[in-house]
Tab-separated table of C-alpha atoms in Angstrom:
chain	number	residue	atom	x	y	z
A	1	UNK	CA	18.931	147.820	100.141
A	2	UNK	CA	22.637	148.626	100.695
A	3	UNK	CA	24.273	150.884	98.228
A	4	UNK	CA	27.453	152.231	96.670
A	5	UNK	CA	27.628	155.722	97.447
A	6	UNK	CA	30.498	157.816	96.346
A	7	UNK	CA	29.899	160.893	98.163
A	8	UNK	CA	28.773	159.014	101.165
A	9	UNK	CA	28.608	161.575	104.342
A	10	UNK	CA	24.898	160.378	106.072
A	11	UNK	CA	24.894	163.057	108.422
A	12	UNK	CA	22.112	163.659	111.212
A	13	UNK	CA	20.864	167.094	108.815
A	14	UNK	CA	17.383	165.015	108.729
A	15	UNK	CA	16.734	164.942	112.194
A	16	UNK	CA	18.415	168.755	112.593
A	17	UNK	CA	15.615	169.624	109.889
A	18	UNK	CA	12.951	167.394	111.453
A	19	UNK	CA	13.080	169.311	115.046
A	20	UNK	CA	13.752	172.338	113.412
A	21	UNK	CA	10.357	172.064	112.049
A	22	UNK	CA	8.777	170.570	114.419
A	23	UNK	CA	9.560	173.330	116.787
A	24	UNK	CA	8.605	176.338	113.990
A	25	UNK	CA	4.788	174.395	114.071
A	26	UNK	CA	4.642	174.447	117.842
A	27	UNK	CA	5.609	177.866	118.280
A	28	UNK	CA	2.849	179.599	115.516
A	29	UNK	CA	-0.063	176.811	117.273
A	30	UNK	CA	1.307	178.556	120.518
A	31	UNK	CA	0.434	182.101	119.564
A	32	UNK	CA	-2.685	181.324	117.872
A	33	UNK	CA	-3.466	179.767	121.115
A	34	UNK	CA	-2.480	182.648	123.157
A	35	UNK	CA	-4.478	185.015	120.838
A	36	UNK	CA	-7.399	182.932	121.070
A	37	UNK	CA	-6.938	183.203	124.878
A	38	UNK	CA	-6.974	187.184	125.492
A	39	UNK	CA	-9.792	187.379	122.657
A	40	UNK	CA	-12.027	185.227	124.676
A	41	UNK	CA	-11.017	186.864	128.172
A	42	UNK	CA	-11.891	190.230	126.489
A	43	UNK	CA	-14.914	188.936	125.241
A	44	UNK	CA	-16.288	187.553	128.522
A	45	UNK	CA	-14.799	190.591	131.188
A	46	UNK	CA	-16.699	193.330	127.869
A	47	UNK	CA	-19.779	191.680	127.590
A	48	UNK	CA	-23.175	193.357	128.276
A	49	UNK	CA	-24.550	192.014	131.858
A	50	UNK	CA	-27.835	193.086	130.167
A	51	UNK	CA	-27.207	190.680	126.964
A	52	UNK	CA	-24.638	188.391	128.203
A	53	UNK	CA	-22.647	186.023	125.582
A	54	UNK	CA	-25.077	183.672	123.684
A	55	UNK	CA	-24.526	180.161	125.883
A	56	UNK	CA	-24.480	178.243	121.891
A	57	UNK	CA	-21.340	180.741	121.047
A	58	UNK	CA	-19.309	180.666	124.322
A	59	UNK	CA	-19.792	176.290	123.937
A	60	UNK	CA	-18.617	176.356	119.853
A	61	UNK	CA	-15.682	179.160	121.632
A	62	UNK	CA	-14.796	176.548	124.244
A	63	UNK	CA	-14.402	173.517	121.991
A	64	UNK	CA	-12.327	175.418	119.840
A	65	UNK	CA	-10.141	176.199	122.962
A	66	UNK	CA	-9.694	172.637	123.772
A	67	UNK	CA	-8.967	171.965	119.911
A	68	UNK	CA	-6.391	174.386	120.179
A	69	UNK	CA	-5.075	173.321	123.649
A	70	UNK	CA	-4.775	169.487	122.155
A	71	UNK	CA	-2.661	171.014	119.377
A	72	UNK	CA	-0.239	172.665	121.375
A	73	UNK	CA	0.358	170.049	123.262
A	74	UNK	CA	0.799	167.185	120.760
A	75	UNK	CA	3.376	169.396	118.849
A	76	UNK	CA	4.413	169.722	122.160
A	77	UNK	CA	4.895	166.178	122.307
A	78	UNK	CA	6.363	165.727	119.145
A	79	UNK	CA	8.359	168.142	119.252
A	80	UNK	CA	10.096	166.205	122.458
A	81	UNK	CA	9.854	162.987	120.989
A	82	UNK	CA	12.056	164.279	118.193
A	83	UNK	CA	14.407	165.885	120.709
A	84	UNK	CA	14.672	162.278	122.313
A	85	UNK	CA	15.271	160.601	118.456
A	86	UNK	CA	18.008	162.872	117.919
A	87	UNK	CA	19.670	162.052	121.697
A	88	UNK	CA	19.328	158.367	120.508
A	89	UNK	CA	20.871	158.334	117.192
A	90	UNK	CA	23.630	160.714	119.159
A	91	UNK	CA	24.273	157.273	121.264
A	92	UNK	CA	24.156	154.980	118.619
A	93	UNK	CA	26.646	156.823	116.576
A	94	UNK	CA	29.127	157.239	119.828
A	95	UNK	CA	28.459	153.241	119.570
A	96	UNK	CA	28.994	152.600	115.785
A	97	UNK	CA	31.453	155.533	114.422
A	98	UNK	CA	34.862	153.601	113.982
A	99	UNK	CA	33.669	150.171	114.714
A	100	UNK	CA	34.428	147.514	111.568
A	101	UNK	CA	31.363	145.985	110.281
A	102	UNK	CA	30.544	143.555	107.670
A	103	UNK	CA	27.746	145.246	104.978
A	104	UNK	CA	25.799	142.635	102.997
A	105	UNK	CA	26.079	144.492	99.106
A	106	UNK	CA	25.559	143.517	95.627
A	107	UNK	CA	28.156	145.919	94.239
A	108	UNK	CA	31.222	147.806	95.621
A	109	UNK	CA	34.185	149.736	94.642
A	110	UNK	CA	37.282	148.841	93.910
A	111	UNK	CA	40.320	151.715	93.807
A	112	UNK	CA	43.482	149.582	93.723
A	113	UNK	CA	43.306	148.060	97.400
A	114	UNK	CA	42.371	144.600	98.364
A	115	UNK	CA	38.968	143.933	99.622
A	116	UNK	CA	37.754	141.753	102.020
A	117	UNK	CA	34.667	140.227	102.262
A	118	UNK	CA	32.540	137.548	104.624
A	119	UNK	CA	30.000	134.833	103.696
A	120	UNK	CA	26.992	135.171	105.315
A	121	UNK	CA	27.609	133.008	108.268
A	122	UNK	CA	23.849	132.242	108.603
A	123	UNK	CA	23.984	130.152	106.052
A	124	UNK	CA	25.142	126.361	106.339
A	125	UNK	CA	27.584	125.723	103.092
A	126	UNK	CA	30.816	123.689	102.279
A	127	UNK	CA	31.623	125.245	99.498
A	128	UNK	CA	31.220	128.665	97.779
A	129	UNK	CA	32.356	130.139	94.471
A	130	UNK	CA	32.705	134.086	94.102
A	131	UNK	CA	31.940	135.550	90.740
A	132	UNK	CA	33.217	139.064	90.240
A	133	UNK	CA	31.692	141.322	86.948
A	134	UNK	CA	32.739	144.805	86.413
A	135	UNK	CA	30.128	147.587	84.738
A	136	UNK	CA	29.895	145.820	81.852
A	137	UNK	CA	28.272	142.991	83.372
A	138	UNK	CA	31.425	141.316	82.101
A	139	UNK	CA	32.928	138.044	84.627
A	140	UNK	CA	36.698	139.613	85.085
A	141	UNK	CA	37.288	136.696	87.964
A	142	UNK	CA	35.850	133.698	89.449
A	143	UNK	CA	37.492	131.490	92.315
A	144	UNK	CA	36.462	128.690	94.774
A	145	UNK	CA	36.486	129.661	98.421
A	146	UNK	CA	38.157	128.203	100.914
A	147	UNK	CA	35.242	127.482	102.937
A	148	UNK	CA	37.459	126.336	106.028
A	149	UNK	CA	38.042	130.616	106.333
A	150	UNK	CA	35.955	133.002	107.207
A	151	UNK	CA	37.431	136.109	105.793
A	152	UNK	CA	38.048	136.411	101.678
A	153	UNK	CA	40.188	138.959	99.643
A	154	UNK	CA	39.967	139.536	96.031
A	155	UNK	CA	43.082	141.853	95.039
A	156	UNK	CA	41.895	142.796	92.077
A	157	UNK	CA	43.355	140.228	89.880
A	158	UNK	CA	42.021	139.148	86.102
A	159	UNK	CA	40.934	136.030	84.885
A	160	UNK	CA	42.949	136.590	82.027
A	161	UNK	CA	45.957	137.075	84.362
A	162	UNK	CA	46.628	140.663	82.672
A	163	UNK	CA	47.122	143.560	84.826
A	164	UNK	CA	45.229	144.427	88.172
A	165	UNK	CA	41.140	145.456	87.519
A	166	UNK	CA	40.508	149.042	86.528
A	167	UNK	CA	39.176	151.144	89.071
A	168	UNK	CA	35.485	151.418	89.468
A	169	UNK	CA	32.031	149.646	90.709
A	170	UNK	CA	31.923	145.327	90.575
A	171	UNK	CA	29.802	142.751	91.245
A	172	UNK	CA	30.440	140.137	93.632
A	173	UNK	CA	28.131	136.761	93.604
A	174	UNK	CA	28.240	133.859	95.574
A	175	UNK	CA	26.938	130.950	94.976
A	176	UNK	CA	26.556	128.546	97.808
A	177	UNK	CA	26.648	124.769	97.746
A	178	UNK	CA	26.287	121.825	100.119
A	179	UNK	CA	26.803	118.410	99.437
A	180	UNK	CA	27.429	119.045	96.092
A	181	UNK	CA	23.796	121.082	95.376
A	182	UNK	CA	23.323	124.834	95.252
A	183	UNK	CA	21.421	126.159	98.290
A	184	UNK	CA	21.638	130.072	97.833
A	185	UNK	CA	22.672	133.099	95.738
A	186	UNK	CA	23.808	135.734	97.787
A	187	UNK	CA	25.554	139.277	98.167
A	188	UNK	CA	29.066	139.442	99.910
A	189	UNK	CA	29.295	140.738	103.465
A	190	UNK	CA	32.031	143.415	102.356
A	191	UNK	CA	34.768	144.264	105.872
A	192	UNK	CA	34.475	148.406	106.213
A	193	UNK	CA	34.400	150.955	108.891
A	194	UNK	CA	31.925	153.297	110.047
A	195	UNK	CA	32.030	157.135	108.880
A	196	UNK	CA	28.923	158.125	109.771
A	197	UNK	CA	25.481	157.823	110.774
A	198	UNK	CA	22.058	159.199	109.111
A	199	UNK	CA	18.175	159.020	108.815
A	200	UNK	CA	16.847	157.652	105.443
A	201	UNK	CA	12.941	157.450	105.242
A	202	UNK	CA	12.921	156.295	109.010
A	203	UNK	CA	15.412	154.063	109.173
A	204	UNK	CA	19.540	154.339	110.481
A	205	UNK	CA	21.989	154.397	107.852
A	206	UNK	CA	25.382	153.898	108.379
A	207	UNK	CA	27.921	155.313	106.183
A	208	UNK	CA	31.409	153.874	105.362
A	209	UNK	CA	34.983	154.239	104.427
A	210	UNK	CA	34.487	152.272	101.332
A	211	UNK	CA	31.347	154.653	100.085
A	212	UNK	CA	28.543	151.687	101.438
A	213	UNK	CA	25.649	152.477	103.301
A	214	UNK	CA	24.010	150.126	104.970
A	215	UNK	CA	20.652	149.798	107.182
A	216	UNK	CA	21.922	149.754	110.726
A	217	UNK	CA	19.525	147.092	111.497
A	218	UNK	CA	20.590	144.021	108.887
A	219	UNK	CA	24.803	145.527	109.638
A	220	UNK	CA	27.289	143.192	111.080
A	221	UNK	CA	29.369	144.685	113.698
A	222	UNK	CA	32.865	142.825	113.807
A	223	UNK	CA	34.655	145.011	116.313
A	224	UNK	CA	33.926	146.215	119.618
């Protein structure tokens, strides 16, 4: 779910972290696995030719060699498959950083500028009214699109026609019609730039100029 975010910087720490990790877990498997090596070597090149190593041991020995050799090698592999995560999201932020997007939110911030929004162009309507509600759940401005344009602005004005809206977080609704009858609800697809790019639970984030974040997946770019 897209988000306001006022101190929105969605670095790539996570990943830093991840392969950081990753690479601390590989090394100590590594030198257990070495360790495990020159005890068995000493074992077999000391033992008694007179009462050699008990067959039962040196098998339970050897599987836990091969346990250990698995191990290095899928932290091995992990540790690589983060490397190539972190040369991907390295691409896809070269791609993204700068470009103008549209980000489907419920809320966003308002600081004395215009903002622009889209209607989700997915959906077939003639005719869509925006509701806007500050904190206080309070409607501060309501308007019927022109549905013949794609891009909206709402400056800030007042229903009451007093001064400009405060600064701070609002709510933007649409409500979609066609033919006269309602056909959807939905958020507003709110015109920003790309600031950055991060890893939340799995999944890209992109952060913007406006403090949204947005799932890189469900984002809109506008600009190439």
């Amino acid at each position: 779910m897209t988000q306001v975010n006022p101190a929105a910087s969605t670095g790539a720490a996570t990943g830093t972290n991840t392969t950081s990790s990753t690479a601390l877990s590989t090394s100590g498997v590594g030198e257990e696995f070495d360790n495990f090596l020159q005890l068995l070597t000493a074992q077999i090149k000391n033992q008694d030719p007179l009462s050699p190593l008990d067959s039962t041991q040196f098998v339970e020995q050897l599987a836990t060699f091969s346990s250990l050799e698995q191990q290095v090698k899928t932290n091995s592999s992990l540790e690589g498959i983060a490397s190539m995560i972190g040369d991907l999201h390295a691409i896809i932020a070269n791609d993204w950083l700068g470009q103008e997007v549209a980000v489907a939110s419920k809320h966003v911030a308002y600081e004395g500028a215009p903002i622009e929004f889209e209607v989700n162009p997915s959906i077939a309507h003639d005719e869509a009214l925006l509701t806007v509600k500050d904190s206080q759940n309070n409607v501060v401005w309501q308007e019927v699109l022109d549905a013949a344009m794609q891009r909206h602005t709402w400056d800030g004005s007042l229903t009451d026609q007093s001064e400009k809206a405060a600064n701070g977080i609002y709510e933007f609704q649409l409500d979609l019609y066609k033919d006269g009858q309602p056909v959807a609800q939905t958020d507003a697809e709110f015109i920003t730039k790309v600031t950055a790019l991060g890893n939340e639970n799995g999944k890209l984030v992109l952060g913007t100029d406006n403090y949204l974040t947005g799932d890189l997946a469900t984002t809109r770019k506008i600009s190439e």
